[in-house]
């Protein structure tokens, strides 16, 4: 039965454009690794007129890129619809959305992780009816983040499931 369900969800999740848009929008605003993984320049490199000297440690602030108002309309608003009309994806070709990094050191777990995120989200949504804690309204949920090598919610979300 679990296998049947998994197959069903796999078909649904790979086709559901809104679910895919929700995942992208979540990665845009809350990338799991906000500065990716530290890189080092092996040689002096010039990028857009800036010199990155040999041996410099390079951190790519994908958290800031995801909220750049030069790139995103209403950058602080959670708006999955923005991804419905674009080809933008997370595979390292679109530099405005790089939750898995890009280039030679792109996350090798991307194909597995990306599928699993969709599968888990679809399973959780379709298996339970979710409510916030008693009395809490959606707009009152505290979305502050605690920065580190990985990004976490400063105040954990308490969501109450009822099995469907
Ligand atoms: C949603 C889940 C995940 C996210 C958001 C994520 C994100 C990342 C990021 C941002 C990097 C650094 C890329 C860079 O600096 O350019 C990375 C590297 C890496 N990830 Fe993931 N990752 C995830 C899941 C996984 C999984 C499931 C695996 C293994 C099965 C994995 C294995 C790796 C490895 C081995 C590297 C180092 C690659 C290298 O340096 O060549 N990741 N990941």
PDB file of C-alpha atoms and ligand atoms in Angstrom:
ATOM      1  CA  UNK A   1       0.000   0.000   0.000  1.00  0.00           C
ATOM      2  CA  UNK A   2       2.836   2.354   0.894  1.00  0.00           C
ATOM      3  CA  UNK A   3       4.427   1.590  -2.470  1.00  0.00           C
ATOM      4  CA  UNK A   4       1.139   2.300  -4.304  1.00  0.00           C
ATOM      5  CA  UNK A   5       0.807   5.590  -2.487  1.00  0.00           C
ATOM      6  CA  UNK A   6       4.420   6.496  -3.183  1.00  0.00           C
ATOM      7  CA  UNK A   7       3.996   5.761  -6.902  1.00  0.00           C
ATOM      8  CA  UNK A   8       0.790   7.794  -6.996  1.00  0.00           C
ATOM      9  CA  UNK A   9       2.419  10.752  -5.265  1.00  0.00           C
ATOM     10  CA  UNK A  10       5.525  10.505  -7.446  1.00  0.00           C
ATOM     11  CA  UNK A  11       3.301  10.897 -10.523  1.00  0.00           C
ATOM     12  CA  UNK A  12       1.305  13.675  -8.938  1.00  0.00           C
ATOM     13  CA  UNK A  13       4.261  15.622  -7.560  1.00  0.00           C
ATOM     14  CA  UNK A  14       6.298  15.582 -10.753  1.00  0.00           C
ATOM     15  CA  UNK A  15       3.289  16.988 -12.636  1.00  0.00           C
ATOM     16  CA  UNK A  16       1.832  19.440 -10.145  1.00  0.00           C
ATOM     17  CA  UNK A  17       3.146  22.869 -11.206  1.00  0.00           C
ATOM     18  CA  UNK A  18       1.839  24.621  -8.073  1.00  0.00           C
ATOM     19  CA  UNK A  19       3.562  22.192  -5.721  1.00  0.00           C
ATOM     20  CA  UNK A  20       6.805  22.686  -7.649  1.00  0.00           C
ATOM     21  CA  UNK A  21       6.318  26.460  -7.447  1.00  0.00           C
ATOM     22  CA  UNK A  22       5.789  26.260  -3.660  1.00  0.00           C
ATOM     23  CA  UNK A  23       9.049  24.337  -3.244  1.00  0.00           C
ATOM     24  CA  UNK A  24      10.975  26.852  -5.387  1.00  0.00           C
ATOM     25  CA  UNK A  25       9.489  29.799  -3.510  1.00  0.00           C
ATOM     26  CA  UNK A  26      10.446  28.184  -0.197  1.00  0.00           C
ATOM     27  CA  UNK A  27      14.018  27.639  -1.395  1.00  0.00           C
ATOM     28  CA  UNK A  28      14.130  31.263  -2.623  1.00  0.00           C
ATOM     29  CA  UNK A  29      13.175  32.739   0.751  1.00  0.00           C
ATOM     30  CA  UNK A  30      14.653  30.102   3.040  1.00  0.00           C
ATOM     31  CA  UNK A  31      17.646  28.394   1.396  1.00  0.00           C
ATOM     32  CA  UNK A  32      18.893  25.568   3.652  1.00  0.00           C
ATOM     33  CA  UNK A  33      22.521  26.684   3.187  1.00  0.00           C
ATOM     34  CA  UNK A  34      22.271  30.518   3.043  1.00  0.00           C
ATOM     35  CA  UNK A  35      25.960  31.028   2.146  1.00  0.00           C
ATOM     36  CA  UNK A  36      26.347  27.690   0.330  1.00  0.00           C
ATOM     37  CA  UNK A  37      29.599  25.968   1.340  1.00  0.00           C
ATOM     38  CA  UNK A  38      32.787  28.092   1.576  1.00  0.00           C
ATOM     39  CA  UNK A  39      34.840  28.032  -1.631  1.00  0.00           C
ATOM     40  CA  UNK A  40      38.431  29.142  -2.273  1.00  0.00           C
ATOM     41  CA  UNK A  41      39.843  30.878  -5.342  1.00  0.00           C
ATOM     42  CA  UNK A  42      42.769  28.834  -6.679  1.00  0.00           C
ATOM     43  CA  UNK A  43      43.956  31.730  -8.857  1.00  0.00           C
ATOM     44  CA  UNK A  44      43.354  35.474  -9.065  1.00  0.00           C
ATOM     45  CA  UNK A  45      40.011  35.839 -10.861  1.00  0.00           C
ATOM     46  CA  UNK A  46      38.246  38.899 -12.261  1.00  0.00           C
ATOM     47  CA  UNK A  47      34.456  38.863 -11.994  1.00  0.00           C
ATOM     48  CA  UNK A  48      32.477  41.867 -13.226  1.00  0.00           C
ATOM     49  CA  UNK A  49      35.499  44.142 -12.693  1.00  0.00           C
ATOM     50  CA  UNK A  50      36.213  42.862  -9.182  1.00  0.00           C
ATOM     51  CA  UNK A  51      39.423  40.965  -8.446  1.00  0.00           C
ATOM     52  CA  UNK A  52      39.029  37.895  -6.253  1.00  0.00           C
ATOM     53  CA  UNK A  53      42.601  37.210  -5.112  1.00  0.00           C
ATOM     54  CA  UNK A  54      44.148  33.741  -5.023  1.00  0.00           C
ATOM     55  CA  UNK A  55      43.339  31.856  -1.794  1.00  0.00           C
ATOM     56  CA  UNK A  56      40.444  34.200  -0.910  1.00  0.00           C
ATOM     57  CA  UNK A  57      37.559  32.451   0.770  1.00  0.00           C
ATOM     58  CA  UNK A  58      34.396  32.969  -1.254  1.00  0.00           C
ATOM     59  CA  UNK A  59      30.939  32.831   0.295  1.00  0.00           C
ATOM     60  CA  UNK A  60      27.949  33.141  -2.038  1.00  0.00           C
ATOM     61  CA  UNK A  61      25.046  34.802  -0.242  1.00  0.00           C
ATOM     62  CA  UNK A  62      22.132  33.011  -1.903  1.00  0.00           C
ATOM     63  CA  UNK A  63      19.851  34.188   0.899  1.00  0.00           C
ATOM     64  CA  UNK A  64      20.408  37.820  -0.211  1.00  0.00           C
ATOM     65  CA  UNK A  65      20.155  36.913  -3.915  1.00  0.00           C
ATOM     66  CA  UNK A  66      16.754  35.343  -3.215  1.00  0.00           C
ATOM     67  CA  UNK A  67      15.541  38.635  -1.719  1.00  0.00           C
ATOM     68  CA  UNK A  68      17.132  41.032  -4.214  1.00  0.00           C
ATOM     69  CA  UNK A  69      14.515  43.554  -5.337  1.00  0.00           C
ATOM     70  CA  UNK A  70      16.433  44.082  -8.609  1.00  0.00           C
ATOM     71  CA  UNK A  71      15.593  40.502  -9.494  1.00  0.00           C
ATOM     72  CA  UNK A  72      12.357  39.653  -7.690  1.00  0.00           C
ATOM     73  CA  UNK A  73       9.088  41.590  -7.548  1.00  0.00           C
ATOM     74  CA  UNK A  74       7.855  41.936  -3.944  1.00  0.00           C
ATOM     75  CA  UNK A  75      10.867  39.910  -2.744  1.00  0.00           C
ATOM     76  CA  UNK A  76       9.673  39.531   0.865  1.00  0.00           C
ATOM     77  CA  UNK A  77       6.275  38.125  -0.089  1.00  0.00           C
ATOM     78  CA  UNK A  78       5.739  34.354  -0.291  1.00  0.00           C
ATOM     79  CA  UNK A  79       4.237  34.155  -3.776  1.00  0.00           C
ATOM     80  CA  UNK A  80       4.665  30.734  -5.456  1.00  0.00           C
ATOM     81  CA  UNK A  81       2.693  31.981  -8.508  1.00  0.00           C
ATOM     82  CA  UNK A  82       5.801  33.892  -9.603  1.00  0.00           C
ATOM     83  CA  UNK A  83       7.284  30.545 -10.702  1.00  0.00           C
ATOM     84  CA  UNK A  84       4.275  29.376 -12.725  1.00  0.00           C
ATOM     85  CA  UNK A  85       5.165  31.474 -15.765  1.00  0.00           C
ATOM     86  CA  UNK A  86       8.959  31.036 -15.751  1.00  0.00           C
ATOM     87  CA  UNK A  87      11.449  28.321 -16.602  1.00  0.00           C
ATOM     88  CA  UNK A  88      13.573  29.246 -13.559  1.00  0.00           C
ATOM     89  CA  UNK A  89      14.729  26.137 -11.733  1.00  0.00           C
ATOM     90  CA  UNK A  90      17.237  25.134  -9.061  1.00  0.00           C
ATOM     91  CA  UNK A  91      19.734  23.178 -11.174  1.00  0.00           C
ATOM     92  CA  UNK A  92      22.446  25.815 -11.171  1.00  0.00           C
ATOM     93  CA  UNK A  93      21.666  27.440 -14.536  1.00  0.00           C
ATOM     94  CA  UNK A  94      19.600  30.302 -13.130  1.00  0.00           C
ATOM     95  CA  UNK A  95      21.858  32.349 -10.886  1.00  0.00           C
ATOM     96  CA  UNK A  96      18.935  34.095  -9.159  1.00  0.00           C
ATOM     97  CA  UNK A  97      17.919  30.774  -7.544  1.00  0.00           C
ATOM     98  CA  UNK A  98      20.811  28.653  -6.287  1.00  0.00           C
ATOM     99  CA  UNK A  99      19.691  26.693  -3.191  1.00  0.00           C
ATOM    100  CA  UNK A 100      21.907  23.754  -4.256  1.00  0.00           C
ATOM    101  CA  UNK A 101      24.808  25.908  -5.478  1.00  0.00           C
ATOM    102  CA  UNK A 102      26.028  25.627  -9.041  1.00  0.00           C
ATOM    103  CA  UNK A 103      28.930  24.679 -11.267  1.00  0.00           C
ATOM    104  CA  UNK A 104      31.450  21.988 -10.478  1.00  0.00           C
ATOM    105  CA  UNK A 105      30.623  21.777  -6.764  1.00  0.00           C
ATOM    106  CA  UNK A 106      26.836  21.803  -7.093  1.00  0.00           C
ATOM    107  CA  UNK A 107      25.120  19.567  -4.508  1.00  0.00           C
ATOM    108  CA  UNK A 108      25.551  15.979  -5.679  1.00  0.00           C
ATOM    109  CA  UNK A 109      22.456  15.010  -3.687  1.00  0.00           C
ATOM    110  CA  UNK A 110      20.225  17.395  -5.710  1.00  0.00           C
ATOM    111  CA  UNK A 111      18.329  14.786  -7.768  1.00  0.00           C
ATOM    112  CA  UNK A 112      17.523  12.740  -4.653  1.00  0.00           C
ATOM    113  CA  UNK A 113      16.869  15.678  -2.319  1.00  0.00           C
ATOM    114  CA  UNK A 114      14.687  17.593  -4.781  1.00  0.00           C
ATOM    115  CA  UNK A 115      12.448  14.572  -5.436  1.00  0.00           C
ATOM    116  CA  UNK A 116      12.223  13.764  -1.728  1.00  0.00           C
ATOM    117  CA  UNK A 117      11.198  17.302  -0.772  1.00  0.00           C
ATOM    118  CA  UNK A 118       8.277  17.185  -3.244  1.00  0.00           C
ATOM    119  CA  UNK A 119       7.315  13.685  -2.194  1.00  0.00           C
ATOM    120  CA  UNK A 120       7.376  14.480   1.536  1.00  0.00           C
ATOM    121  CA  UNK A 121       5.453  17.714   1.126  1.00  0.00           C
ATOM    122  CA  UNK A 122       2.775  16.089  -1.052  1.00  0.00           C
ATOM    123  CA  UNK A 123       2.483  13.171   1.379  1.00  0.00           C
ATOM    124  CA  UNK A 124       2.102  15.454   4.400  1.00  0.00           C
ATOM    125  CA  UNK A 125      -0.467  17.657   2.677  1.00  0.00           C
ATOM    126  CA  UNK A 126      -2.586  14.841   1.327  1.00  0.00           C
ATOM    127  CA  UNK A 127      -2.472  12.652   4.460  1.00  0.00           C
ATOM    128  CA  UNK A 128      -3.383  15.280   7.064  1.00  0.00           C
ATOM    129  CA  UNK A 129      -5.441  18.377   7.591  1.00  0.00           C
ATOM    130  CA  UNK A 130      -3.013  20.926   9.105  1.00  0.00           C
ATOM    131  CA  UNK A 131      -3.920  23.659  11.580  1.00  0.00           C
ATOM    132  CA  UNK A 132      -1.858  26.173  13.494  1.00  0.00           C
ATOM    133  CA  UNK A 133      -1.764  26.167  17.277  1.00  0.00           C
ATOM    134  CA  UNK A 134      -4.987  27.264  18.938  1.00  0.00           C
ATOM    135  CA  UNK A 135      -5.724  30.919  18.276  1.00  0.00           C
ATOM    136  CA  UNK A 136      -2.745  31.597  15.987  1.00  0.00           C
ATOM    137  CA  UNK A 137      -3.492  33.254  12.635  1.00  0.00           C
ATOM    138  CA  UNK A 138      -1.442  32.525   9.482  1.00  0.00           C
ATOM    139  CA  UNK A 139      -0.147  36.092   9.315  1.00  0.00           C
ATOM    140  CA  UNK A 140       1.014  35.876  12.946  1.00  0.00           C
ATOM    141  CA  UNK A 141       3.426  32.984  12.345  1.00  0.00           C
ATOM    142  CA  UNK A 142       6.919  34.213  13.230  1.00  0.00           C
ATOM    143  CA  UNK A 143       9.126  33.597  10.172  1.00  0.00           C
ATOM    144  CA  UNK A 144      12.388  34.897  11.693  1.00  0.00           C
ATOM    145  CA  UNK A 145      15.412  32.797  10.930  1.00  0.00           C
ATOM    146  CA  UNK A 146      18.472  31.747  12.881  1.00  0.00           C
ATOM    147  CA  UNK A 147      21.559  32.007  10.720  1.00  0.00           C
ATOM    148  CA  UNK A 148      24.384  29.491  10.727  1.00  0.00           C
ATOM    149  CA  UNK A 149      25.925  27.121   8.231  1.00  0.00           C
ATOM    150  CA  UNK A 150      22.319  26.051   7.759  1.00  0.00           C
ATOM    151  CA  UNK A 151      19.222  28.184   8.127  1.00  0.00           C
ATOM    152  CA  UNK A 152      16.636  27.322  10.761  1.00  0.00           C
ATOM    153  CA  UNK A 153      13.420  28.873  11.989  1.00  0.00           C
ATOM    154  CA  UNK A 154      14.227  30.936  15.087  1.00  0.00           C
ATOM    155  CA  UNK A 155      10.942  29.822  16.661  1.00  0.00           C
ATOM    156  CA  UNK A 156       9.937  26.297  15.648  1.00  0.00           C
ATOM    157  CA  UNK A 157       6.634  25.995  13.799  1.00  0.00           C
ATOM    158  CA  UNK A 158       3.963  24.137  15.710  1.00  0.00           C
ATOM    159  CA  UNK A 159       1.446  22.703  13.290  1.00  0.00           C
ATOM    160  CA  UNK A 160      -1.256  20.303  14.413  1.00  0.00           C
ATOM    161  CA  UNK A 161      -2.149  17.434  12.048  1.00  0.00           C
ATOM    162  CA  UNK A 162      -5.490  15.634  11.867  1.00  0.00           C
ATOM    163  CA  UNK A 163      -5.390  12.438   9.834  1.00  0.00           C
ATOM    164  CA  UNK A 164      -7.652  12.529   6.796  1.00  0.00           C
TER     165      UNK A 164
HETATM  166  C1  LIG B   1      17.129  19.875   0.400  1.00  0.00           C
HETATM  167  C2  LIG B   1      18.253  19.202   0.603  1.00  0.00           C
HETATM  168  C3  LIG B   1      19.639  19.713   0.248  1.00  0.00           C
HETATM  169  C4  LIG B   1      20.075  20.986   0.024  1.00  0.00           C
HETATM  170  C5  LIG B   1      19.275  22.295   0.052  1.00  0.00           C
HETATM  171  C6  LIG B   1      21.490  20.902  -0.274  1.00  0.00           C
HETATM  172  C7  LIG B   1      22.299  21.986  -0.574  1.00  0.00           C
HETATM  173  C8  LIG B   1      23.647  21.909  -0.830  1.00  0.00           C
HETATM  174  C9  LIG B   1      24.487  23.036  -1.073  1.00  0.00           C
HETATM  175  C10 LIG B   1      24.043  24.494  -1.098  1.00  0.00           C
HETATM  176  C11 LIG B   1      25.748  22.576  -1.295  1.00  0.00           C
HETATM  177  C12 LIG B   1      26.992  23.445  -1.595  1.00  0.00           C
HETATM  178  C13 LIG B   1      27.077  23.783  -3.074  1.00  0.00           C
HETATM  179  C14 LIG B   1      28.075  24.875  -3.353  1.00  0.00           C
HETATM  180  O1  LIG B   1      28.770  25.335  -2.446  1.00  0.00           O
HETATM  181  O2  LIG B   1      28.163  25.318  -4.513  1.00  0.00           O
HETATM  182  C15 LIG B   1      25.711  21.136  -1.178  1.00  0.00           C
HETATM  183  C16 LIG B   1      26.802  20.314  -1.351  1.00  0.00           C
HETATM  184  C17 LIG B   1      26.756  18.949  -1.206  1.00  0.00           C
HETATM  185  N1  LIG B   1      25.637  18.189  -0.962  1.00  0.00           N
HETATM  186 FE1  LIG B   1      23.750  18.870  -0.659  1.00  0.00          FE
HETATM  187  N2  LIG B   1      21.880  19.592  -0.236  1.00  0.00           N
HETATM  188  C18 LIG B   1      20.780  18.830   0.080  1.00  0.00           C
HETATM  189  C19 LIG B   1      20.744  17.455   0.186  1.00  0.00           C
HETATM  190  C20 LIG B   1      21.797  16.608  -0.025  1.00  0.00           C
HETATM  191  C21 LIG B   1      21.715  15.156   0.012  1.00  0.00           C
HETATM  192  C22 LIG B   1      20.424  14.351   0.262  1.00  0.00           C
HETATM  193  C23 LIG B   1      22.986  14.697  -0.223  1.00  0.00           C
HETATM  194  C24 LIG B   1      23.504  13.297  -0.303  1.00  0.00           C
HETATM  195  C25 LIG B   1      22.741  12.250  -0.597  1.00  0.00           C
HETATM  196  C26 LIG B   1      23.851  15.852  -0.418  1.00  0.00           C
HETATM  197  C27 LIG B   1      25.202  15.786  -0.677  1.00  0.00           C
HETATM  198  C28 LIG B   1      26.021  16.871  -0.897  1.00  0.00           C
HETATM  199  C29 LIG B   1      27.460  16.782  -1.129  1.00  0.00           C
HETATM  200  C30 LIG B   1      28.314  15.500  -1.128  1.00  0.00           C
HETATM  201  C31 LIG B   1      27.922  18.084  -1.327  1.00  0.00           C
HETATM  202  C32 LIG B   1      29.357  18.537  -1.627  1.00  0.00           C
HETATM  203  C33 LIG B   1      29.543  18.572  -3.136  1.00  0.00           C
HETATM  204  C34 LIG B   1      30.948  19.083  -3.524  1.00  0.00           C
HETATM  205  O3  LIG B   1      31.541  19.857  -2.790  1.00  0.00           O
HETATM  206  O4  LIG B   1      31.425  18.695  -4.607  1.00  0.00           O
HETATM  207  N3  LIG B   1      23.096  16.986  -0.302  1.00  0.00           N
HETATM  208  N4  LIG B   1      24.417  20.752  -0.904  1.00  0.00           N
END
